[in-house]
Amino acid sequence: MALITVIIVSIVLSAFFSGMEMAFVSANRLQIEIDKKKEGYIARILGKLTKRSSKFITTMLVGNNIALVVYSLYMGEYLVKYLDLNNYNLYTTLLIQTGISSLIILFTAEFLPKVFFRIYADEVLRVFAIPAYIFYLIFNYFSDLISAISDFILRFIFKSTPNEDLKEFSKEELGNYISQQLENAKDEEEVDSEIQIFQNALEFNTIKAREVMIPRTEINAIEINDSVENLKELFIKTGNSKIIVFKNNLDDVLGYAHVFDMFNNSTSISKIVKPIEMIPESMRINYVLNILIKKRKSIAIVIDEYGGTSGLLTLEDIVEVLFGDIEDEHDKIELLEQQLSDNKFEFSARLEVYYINDTYNLDLPEDESYETLGGLLMNYTETIPELGEIIPIENYKFTILKVSSNKIESVLVEVLA
């Protein structure tokens, strides 16, 4: 009985040490620092454990090795006694002992605890902080001795300087922490606005102009040879402070007209046109923001790879990426989206596919060649579908509810059994 007790205790200790090592390596360092700043006994212990990360890992390795040595000695004795291995030669006995012992220790003290402790690394460090600190004190001098020997070998034999413990936080660690906070929120109302802004800021330099631009079909524009009276009416109708000016067609944008110029009693649009920035679809919006600020502009035309007009990007669109939607009196109503039944949905074709999948737990095909539901359908049909046309794609049936001459307006989506 005493023999099996020692074996079980050594396995548990080995699992604890190997798991804590994995938890410490996998834990988000930003979360650790935040926990250390909190009041309480656990916070003080975490501060001592993480003051020298290399020493903590060394302590866990020392404890794990001691537990493994004890396990090996007693497990070998147990197997010889209860499996009657005395009838076998030395090599066969050693092979059986090694095989059985290794399988048990690898599964119970290595694989399982490391997987579990890695998944719940931040929580595990807090829960087991006290027992970890007890062993940290027990093996303190032994760990210092091993660290000193390893430092000596690195410095004088391999001519290498040991790396100091890192203090800075990487962008990935910040992102992981923010993502975890967002996932822990039960609903959108619980998400702190500062956390959401922080998350948006981390993703800011990965977003491209085409992802946030106003599409070409929704640009309010006027031909340069049109009358000033028509321009005034367009300002009143749209409520915009700037109107794009083009020559012949929207692919030849000359600039924009500002509503303030209407007070100058200009006789032609050409006299009030101001130059506008041209940016490629693939440009990241952080670069676009820098360009607009340096040029003191608030709008830019987004062009495609062939030089044609793809859309319009405003300073407000870029700011909304960071701070969320900024509503004003001219903002349009939200895009159509409603669930009609368990397997039927009605969507605006302008809704992005990833948004539909995330919001309604669907699995519509996603691809880099399109972003919206309308883009998905035209990518498959390679044309603009007709009103009432039914398009089967994978496990879904799409029915065109509304369509204009150049774009799809709304779609009925049905999930097939």
Short mmCIF file of C-alpha atoms in Angstrom, two decimals:
data_model
loop_
_atom_site.label_atom_id
_atom_site.label_comp_id
_atom_site.label_asym_id
_atom_site.label_seq_id
_atom_site.Cartn_x
_atom_site.Cartn_y
_atom_site.Cartn_z
CA MET A 1 0.00 0.00 0.00
CA ALA A 2 2.83 2.37 0.87
CA LEU A 3 4.49 1.55 -2.45
CA ILE A 4 1.48 2.46 -4.57
CA THR A 5 0.92 5.62 -2.50
CA VAL A 6 4.44 6.87 -3.24
CA ILE A 7 3.96 6.12 -6.95
CA ILE A 8 0.66 8.03 -7.11
CA VAL A 9 2.08 11.00 -5.20
CA SER A 10 5.14 11.15 -7.48
CA ILE A 11 2.89 11.05 -10.58
CA VAL A 12 0.70 13.85 -9.20
CA LEU A 13 3.75 15.98 -8.37
CA SER A 14 5.29 15.36 -11.78
CA ALA A 15 2.00 16.36 -13.43
CA PHE A 16 1.87 19.49 -11.29
CA PHE A 17 5.44 20.58 -12.09
CA SER A 18 5.23 19.90 -15.83
CA GLY A 19 1.79 21.53 -16.00
CA MET A 20 2.89 24.66 -14.13
CA GLU A 21 5.89 24.99 -16.42
CA MET A 22 3.58 24.87 -19.44
CA ALA A 23 1.10 27.28 -17.84
CA PHE A 24 3.84 29.80 -17.09
CA VAL A 25 5.17 29.66 -20.65
CA SER A 26 1.69 29.79 -22.25
CA ALA A 27 0.08 32.41 -19.99
CA ASN A 28 -0.48 35.91 -21.31
CA ARG A 29 2.19 38.05 -19.67
CA LEU A 30 -0.04 41.10 -19.78
CA GLN A 31 -2.70 39.22 -17.79
CA ILE A 32 -0.03 38.16 -15.29
CA GLU A 33 1.09 41.76 -14.82
CA ILE A 34 -2.51 42.88 -14.35
CA ASP A 35 -3.07 40.15 -11.73
CA LYS A 36 0.11 41.22 -9.94
CA LYS A 37 -1.20 44.78 -9.60
CA LYS A 38 -4.32 43.62 -7.78
CA GLU A 39 -4.62 43.61 -4.01
CA GLY A 40 -4.36 40.34 -2.08
CA TYR A 41 -2.07 37.51 -1.10
CA ILE A 42 -2.23 35.76 -4.49
CA ALA A 43 -1.12 38.95 -6.24
CA ARG A 44 1.95 39.21 -4.01
CA ILE A 45 2.83 35.55 -4.60
CA LEU A 46 2.51 35.96 -8.38
CA GLY A 47 4.82 38.94 -8.15
CA LYS A 48 7.49 36.86 -6.39
CA LEU A 49 7.10 33.87 -8.72
CA THR A 50 7.40 35.93 -11.89
CA LYS A 51 10.12 38.29 -10.71
CA ARG A 52 12.66 35.93 -12.28
CA SER A 53 10.92 33.77 -14.85
CA SER A 54 14.01 31.66 -15.55
CA LYS A 55 14.28 30.72 -11.87
CA PHE A 56 10.62 29.73 -11.71
CA ILE A 57 10.99 27.44 -14.73
CA THR A 58 14.19 25.97 -13.27
CA THR A 59 12.38 25.26 -10.00
CA MET A 60 9.57 23.46 -11.82
CA LEU A 61 12.12 21.41 -13.79
CA VAL A 62 13.99 20.47 -10.62
CA GLY A 63 10.78 19.39 -8.90
CA ASN A 64 9.66 17.42 -11.95
CA ASN A 65 12.97 15.58 -12.23
CA ILE A 66 12.97 14.65 -8.54
CA ALA A 67 9.39 13.36 -8.86
CA LEU A 68 10.35 11.33 -11.95
CA VAL A 69 13.35 9.76 -10.20
CA VAL A 70 11.20 8.72 -7.22
CA TYR A 71 8.53 7.40 -9.58
CA SER A 72 11.06 5.36 -11.58
CA LEU A 73 12.56 3.72 -8.48
CA TYR A 74 9.29 2.74 -6.85
CA MET A 75 7.49 1.88 -10.09
CA GLY A 76 10.30 -0.50 -11.05
CA GLU A 77 10.11 -2.18 -7.66
CA TYR A 78 6.32 -2.42 -7.92
CA LEU A 79 6.41 -4.03 -11.37
CA VAL A 80 9.03 -6.60 -10.35
CA LYS A 81 7.01 -7.50 -7.26
CA TYR A 82 3.51 -7.72 -8.70
CA LEU A 83 4.17 -8.80 -12.29
CA ASP A 84 6.63 -11.51 -11.27
CA LEU A 85 9.41 -10.30 -13.57
CA ASN A 86 12.07 -12.33 -11.76
CA ASN A 87 11.55 -15.16 -14.25
CA TYR A 88 12.76 -12.98 -17.14
CA ASN A 89 16.33 -12.02 -18.00
CA LEU A 90 17.68 -8.57 -17.16
CA TYR A 91 17.11 -7.03 -20.60
CA THR A 92 13.50 -8.25 -20.89
CA THR A 93 12.72 -7.06 -17.38
CA LEU A 94 14.24 -3.64 -18.13
CA LEU A 95 12.29 -3.39 -21.40
CA ILE A 96 8.96 -4.22 -19.71
CA GLN A 97 9.63 -1.82 -16.82
CA THR A 98 10.61 1.00 -19.18
CA GLY A 99 7.65 0.49 -21.50
CA ILE A 100 4.96 0.36 -18.82
CA SER A 101 6.49 3.14 -16.72
CA SER A 102 6.95 5.43 -19.72
CA LEU A 103 3.39 4.98 -20.99
CA ILE A 104 1.91 5.77 -17.59
CA ILE A 105 4.09 8.81 -16.90
CA LEU A 106 3.80 10.25 -20.41
CA PHE A 107 0.02 10.07 -20.41
CA THR A 108 -0.75 11.06 -16.81
CA ALA A 109 2.12 13.42 -15.96
CA GLU A 110 3.07 14.94 -19.30
CA PHE A 111 0.44 14.91 -22.04
CA LEU A 112 -2.78 15.42 -20.05
CA PRO A 113 -1.57 18.08 -17.57
CA LYS A 114 0.30 20.06 -20.22
CA VAL A 115 -2.73 20.17 -22.49
CA PHE A 116 -5.04 21.18 -19.64
CA PHE A 117 -2.65 23.72 -18.10
CA ARG A 118 -1.93 25.28 -21.51
CA ILE A 119 -5.64 25.81 -22.25
CA TYR A 120 -6.35 27.36 -18.83
CA ALA A 121 -2.91 28.88 -18.27
CA ASP A 122 -3.99 32.20 -16.72
CA GLU A 123 -6.51 30.59 -14.37
CA VAL A 124 -4.13 27.78 -13.35
CA LEU A 125 -1.39 30.21 -12.33
CA ARG A 126 -3.76 31.94 -9.93
CA VAL A 127 -5.29 28.74 -8.52
CA PHE A 128 -1.98 26.94 -7.90
CA ALA A 129 0.07 30.02 -6.97
CA ILE A 130 0.38 29.02 -3.29
CA PRO A 131 1.58 25.39 -3.75
CA ALA A 132 3.90 26.57 -6.53
CA TYR A 133 5.37 29.16 -4.17
CA ILE A 134 5.90 26.53 -1.45
CA PHE A 135 7.96 24.37 -3.83
CA TYR A 136 9.66 27.53 -5.07
CA LEU A 137 10.94 28.13 -1.54
CA ILE A 138 11.86 24.46 -0.96
CA PHE A 139 14.00 24.23 -4.11
CA ASN A 140 15.23 27.81 -3.90
CA TYR A 141 18.92 27.19 -3.23
CA PHE A 142 19.08 24.14 -5.47
CA SER A 143 17.59 26.18 -8.34
CA ASP A 144 20.09 28.98 -7.75
CA LEU A 145 22.93 26.45 -7.92
CA ILE A 146 21.71 24.98 -11.20
CA SER A 147 21.16 28.46 -12.68
CA ALA A 148 24.68 29.50 -11.66
CA ILE A 149 26.18 26.40 -13.27
CA SER A 150 24.24 26.91 -16.51
CA ASP A 151 25.21 30.61 -16.62
CA PHE A 152 28.86 29.66 -16.09
CA ILE A 153 28.74 27.17 -18.96
CA LEU A 154 27.08 29.70 -21.26
CA ARG A 155 29.50 32.51 -20.42
CA PHE A 156 32.85 30.74 -20.31
CA ILE A 157 32.42 27.71 -22.56
CA PHE A 158 29.95 28.83 -25.21
CA LYS A 159 30.87 32.54 -24.87
CA SER A 160 27.20 33.48 -24.72
CA THR A 161 25.35 35.87 -22.44
CA PRO A 162 22.13 34.55 -20.87
CA ASN A 163 19.04 36.42 -22.04
CA GLU A 164 17.48 38.71 -19.49
CA ASP A 165 13.81 38.23 -18.67
CA LEU A 166 11.63 40.09 -21.15
CA LYS A 167 9.59 42.98 -19.77
CA GLU A 168 7.95 44.36 -22.91
CA PHE A 169 4.67 43.01 -24.18
CA SER A 170 4.29 41.97 -27.79
CA LYS A 171 1.43 43.06 -29.98
CA GLU A 172 0.24 39.44 -30.07
CA GLU A 173 0.06 39.29 -26.26
CA LEU A 174 -1.94 42.50 -26.14
CA GLY A 175 -4.25 41.16 -28.83
CA ASN A 176 -4.72 37.85 -27.03
CA TYR A 177 -5.59 39.61 -23.80
CA ILE A 178 -8.13 41.88 -25.46
CA SER A 179 -9.68 38.96 -27.37
CA GLN A 180 -10.02 37.01 -24.13
CA GLN A 181 -11.78 39.93 -22.45
CA LEU A 182 -14.20 40.21 -25.36
CA GLU A 183 -14.93 36.48 -25.32
CA ASN A 184 -15.58 36.53 -21.57
CA ALA A 185 -18.27 39.19 -21.97
CA LYS A 186 -21.73 37.58 -21.95
CA ASP A 187 -23.18 40.10 -24.37
CA GLU A 188 -22.18 43.23 -26.27
CA GLU A 189 -23.40 45.53 -23.49
CA GLU A 190 -20.79 44.09 -21.13
CA VAL A 191 -17.89 44.94 -23.45
CA ASP A 192 -16.00 47.94 -22.12
CA SER A 193 -15.79 50.59 -24.85
CA GLU A 194 -12.11 51.16 -24.06
CA ILE A 195 -11.37 47.46 -24.56
CA GLN A 196 -13.22 47.49 -27.90
CA ILE A 197 -11.31 50.57 -29.04
CA PHE A 198 -8.04 48.93 -28.00
CA GLN A 199 -8.95 45.85 -30.04
CA ASN A 200 -9.83 48.01 -33.05
CA ALA A 201 -6.52 49.86 -32.73
CA LEU A 202 -4.55 46.60 -32.78
CA GLU A 203 -6.30 45.56 -36.00
CA PHE A 204 -6.19 49.04 -37.53
CA ASN A 205 -3.08 48.57 -39.67
CA THR A 206 -4.37 45.32 -41.19
CA ILE A 207 -7.55 46.81 -42.70
CA LYS A 208 -7.47 47.81 -46.37
CA ALA A 209 -9.25 50.71 -48.02
CA ARG A 210 -11.66 48.50 -49.98
CA GLU A 211 -12.99 47.03 -46.70
CA VAL A 212 -14.36 50.34 -45.39
CA MET A 213 -14.96 52.43 -48.51
CA ILE A 214 -18.34 53.62 -49.79
CA PRO A 215 -18.95 51.54 -52.95
CA ARG A 216 -18.93 53.16 -56.38
CA THR A 217 -22.69 52.67 -56.82
CA GLU A 218 -23.42 54.82 -53.76
CA ILE A 219 -21.14 57.75 -54.57
CA ASN A 220 -22.99 61.05 -54.99
CA ALA A 221 -21.36 62.75 -57.96
CA ILE A 222 -21.99 65.30 -60.70
CA GLU A 223 -20.59 65.85 -64.20
CA ILE A 224 -18.35 68.91 -64.52
CA ASN A 225 -20.40 70.41 -67.35
CA ASP A 226 -23.61 70.21 -65.34
CA SER A 227 -25.15 73.39 -63.96
CA VAL A 228 -24.41 74.94 -60.60
CA GLU A 229 -28.15 74.83 -59.84
CA ASN A 230 -28.16 71.06 -60.21
CA LEU A 231 -25.15 70.91 -57.90
CA LYS A 232 -27.03 72.94 -55.28
CA GLU A 233 -30.00 70.61 -55.55
CA LEU A 234 -27.69 67.61 -55.10
CA PHE A 235 -26.21 69.16 -51.95
CA ILE A 236 -29.71 69.67 -50.55
CA LYS A 237 -30.93 66.22 -51.57
CA THR A 238 -27.98 64.25 -50.15
CA GLY A 239 -27.09 66.43 -47.18
CA ASN A 240 -23.42 65.90 -48.02
CA SER A 241 -20.89 68.68 -47.58
CA LYS A 242 -18.79 67.43 -50.52
CA ILE A 243 -19.84 66.16 -53.94
CA ILE A 244 -17.53 64.28 -56.31
CA VAL A 245 -17.03 65.92 -59.71
CA PHE A 246 -16.22 63.80 -62.78
CA LYS A 247 -15.84 64.16 -66.54
CA ASN A 248 -17.93 61.91 -68.80
CA ASN A 249 -18.05 59.01 -66.30
CA LEU A 250 -17.13 58.17 -62.71
CA ASP A 251 -13.84 56.57 -63.77
CA ASP A 252 -12.54 60.04 -64.63
CA VAL A 253 -12.83 61.87 -61.31
CA LEU A 254 -11.55 65.45 -61.39
CA GLY A 255 -12.05 66.36 -57.76
CA TYR A 256 -14.86 67.48 -55.49
CA ALA A 257 -17.01 70.52 -54.79
CA HIS A 258 -17.56 71.84 -51.27
CA VAL A 259 -20.90 73.20 -50.12
CA PHE A 260 -19.22 76.39 -48.85
CA ASP A 261 -18.35 77.29 -52.45
CA MET A 262 -22.05 77.71 -53.16
CA PHE A 263 -21.84 81.08 -51.39
CA ASN A 264 -19.28 82.38 -53.91
CA ASN A 265 -21.89 82.76 -56.67
CA SER A 266 -19.79 80.70 -59.07
CA THR A 267 -21.15 80.38 -62.59
CA SER A 268 -19.66 76.96 -63.37
CA ILE A 269 -18.66 73.86 -61.46
CA SER A 270 -15.18 73.86 -63.01
CA LYS A 271 -14.30 77.01 -61.05
CA ILE A 272 -14.92 75.44 -57.65
CA VAL A 273 -13.47 71.95 -58.16
CA LYS A 274 -10.83 71.02 -55.59
CA PRO A 275 -8.26 68.25 -56.13
CA ILE A 276 -8.86 64.90 -54.45
CA GLU A 277 -6.47 62.15 -53.36
CA MET A 278 -6.40 58.85 -55.27
CA ILE A 279 -5.55 55.71 -53.33
CA PRO A 280 -5.43 52.03 -54.35
CA GLU A 281 -7.89 49.49 -52.94
CA SER A 282 -5.08 47.54 -51.30
CA MET A 283 -3.67 50.47 -49.30
CA ARG A 284 -4.03 50.02 -45.54
CA ILE A 285 -6.16 52.63 -43.86
CA ASN A 286 -3.43 53.66 -41.42
CA TYR A 287 -1.43 54.91 -44.44
CA VAL A 288 -4.56 56.53 -45.88
CA LEU A 289 -5.10 58.34 -42.59
CA ASN A 290 -1.53 59.69 -42.65
CA ILE A 291 -1.96 60.90 -46.23
CA LEU A 292 -5.25 62.67 -45.51
CA ILE A 293 -3.84 64.35 -42.40
CA LYS A 294 -0.68 65.54 -44.20
CA LYS A 295 -2.66 66.83 -47.19
CA ARG A 296 -5.38 68.24 -44.91
CA LYS A 297 -8.07 66.37 -46.81
CA SER A 298 -11.08 64.47 -45.54
CA ILE A 299 -11.99 62.32 -48.56
CA ALA A 300 -10.18 60.18 -51.13
CA ILE A 301 -11.18 58.22 -54.23
CA VAL A 302 -10.38 54.50 -54.09
CA ILE A 303 -9.23 53.11 -57.44
CA ASP A 304 -8.97 49.50 -58.57
CA GLU A 305 -6.04 47.78 -60.25
CA TYR A 306 -7.13 49.07 -63.67
CA GLY A 307 -7.37 52.70 -62.59
CA GLY A 308 -11.15 52.78 -62.45
CA THR A 309 -13.10 54.25 -59.55
CA SER A 310 -13.89 51.57 -56.99
CA GLY A 311 -15.30 53.67 -54.18
CA LEU A 312 -14.99 56.65 -51.87
CA LEU A 313 -13.22 56.74 -48.51
CA THR A 314 -13.80 59.47 -45.95
CA LEU A 315 -12.03 60.44 -42.77
CA GLU A 316 -15.23 59.56 -40.91
CA ASP A 317 -15.12 56.00 -42.28
CA ILE A 318 -11.57 55.58 -40.96
CA VAL A 319 -12.42 57.04 -37.54
CA GLU A 320 -15.40 54.69 -37.27
CA VAL A 321 -13.03 51.73 -37.59
CA LEU A 322 -11.52 52.78 -34.26
CA PHE A 323 -14.48 54.20 -32.36
CA GLY A 324 -17.46 52.47 -33.96
CA ASP A 325 -20.31 53.99 -35.93
CA ILE A 326 -20.59 57.76 -35.69
CA GLU A 327 -24.18 58.68 -36.47
CA ASP A 328 -25.26 62.03 -37.83
CA GLU A 329 -28.44 63.41 -39.33
CA HIS A 330 -27.45 62.25 -42.81
CA ASP A 331 -26.65 58.62 -42.00
CA LYS A 332 -28.79 56.07 -43.81
CA ILE A 333 -30.90 53.40 -42.16
CA GLU A 334 -29.32 50.08 -41.33
CA LEU A 335 -29.08 47.39 -43.99
CA LEU A 336 -31.87 44.85 -44.15
CA GLU A 337 -31.31 41.70 -42.10
CA GLN A 338 -34.00 39.54 -40.54
CA GLN A 339 -34.60 35.90 -39.68
CA LEU A 340 -37.95 34.71 -41.04
CA SER A 341 -37.81 31.17 -39.62
CA ASP A 342 -35.30 28.60 -38.41
CA ASN A 343 -33.94 28.12 -41.93
CA LYS A 344 -34.98 31.27 -43.82
CA PHE A 345 -33.34 34.70 -43.76
CA GLU A 346 -33.76 37.95 -45.66
CA PHE A 347 -30.60 39.98 -46.17
CA SER A 348 -29.41 43.08 -47.95
CA ALA A 349 -26.91 42.09 -50.62
CA ARG A 350 -24.52 44.66 -49.15
CA LEU A 351 -24.08 42.73 -45.89
CA GLU A 352 -20.66 41.15 -45.58
CA VAL A 353 -20.53 37.36 -45.73
CA TYR A 354 -18.41 36.96 -42.61
CA TYR A 355 -20.85 39.14 -40.65
CA ILE A 356 -23.80 36.98 -41.75
CA ASN A 357 -21.93 33.80 -40.79
CA ASP A 358 -20.95 35.12 -37.37
CA THR A 359 -24.29 36.72 -36.53
CA TYR A 360 -26.64 34.00 -37.76
CA ASN A 361 -24.39 30.96 -37.29
CA LEU A 362 -24.35 30.15 -41.00
CA ASP A 363 -21.56 28.74 -43.13
CA LEU A 364 -21.79 30.69 -46.39
CA PRO A 365 -18.69 30.30 -48.61
CA GLU A 366 -16.05 32.96 -47.93
CA ASP A 367 -13.35 33.97 -50.39
CA GLU A 368 -10.90 36.82 -50.97
CA SER A 369 -12.50 37.59 -54.34
CA TYR A 370 -15.64 39.02 -52.70
CA GLU A 371 -16.80 40.42 -49.36
CA THR A 372 -20.57 40.96 -49.57
CA LEU A 373 -23.51 38.63 -50.14
CA GLY A 374 -24.06 40.24 -53.53
CA GLY A 375 -20.42 39.63 -54.40
CA LEU A 376 -20.79 35.97 -53.42
CA LEU A 377 -23.77 35.48 -55.75
CA MET A 378 -22.21 37.31 -58.70
CA ASN A 379 -18.98 35.38 -58.17
CA TYR A 380 -20.91 32.13 -58.67
CA THR A 381 -23.24 33.28 -61.46
CA GLU A 382 -20.66 35.52 -63.19
CA THR A 383 -23.51 37.89 -64.05
CA ILE A 384 -26.19 40.01 -62.37
CA PRO A 385 -29.06 37.63 -61.52
CA GLU A 386 -32.64 38.41 -62.51
CA LEU A 387 -35.51 39.14 -60.15
CA GLY A 388 -36.85 35.91 -58.65
CA GLU A 389 -33.90 33.85 -59.87
CA ILE A 390 -32.99 30.93 -57.60
CA ILE A 391 -29.29 30.19 -57.09
CA PRO A 392 -28.29 26.96 -55.28
CA ILE A 393 -24.85 27.11 -53.64
CA GLU A 394 -23.69 24.20 -51.50
CA ASN A 395 -26.32 23.71 -48.73
CA TYR A 396 -28.09 27.00 -49.40
CA LYS A 397 -30.74 28.31 -51.79
CA PHE A 398 -30.63 32.01 -52.68
CA THR A 399 -33.67 33.78 -54.14
CA ILE A 400 -33.23 37.27 -55.61
CA LEU A 401 -35.91 39.49 -54.06
CA LYS A 402 -34.82 42.85 -55.44
CA VAL A 403 -32.33 43.78 -58.14
CA SER A 404 -31.43 46.87 -60.17
CA SER A 405 -29.68 47.16 -63.51
CA ASN A 406 -26.23 47.00 -61.97
CA LYS A 407 -26.48 45.37 -58.54
CA ILE A 408 -28.39 42.98 -56.28
CA GLU A 409 -30.44 44.72 -53.59
CA SER A 410 -31.91 41.99 -51.33
CA VAL A 411 -31.81 38.20 -51.12
CA LEU A 412 -33.80 35.41 -49.47
CA VAL A 413 -31.44 32.79 -48.03
CA GLU A 414 -32.78 29.33 -47.25
CA VAL A 415 -30.79 26.61 -45.48
CA LEU A 416 -31.37 23.25 -47.18
CA ALA A 417 -31.79 20.14 -45.05
#
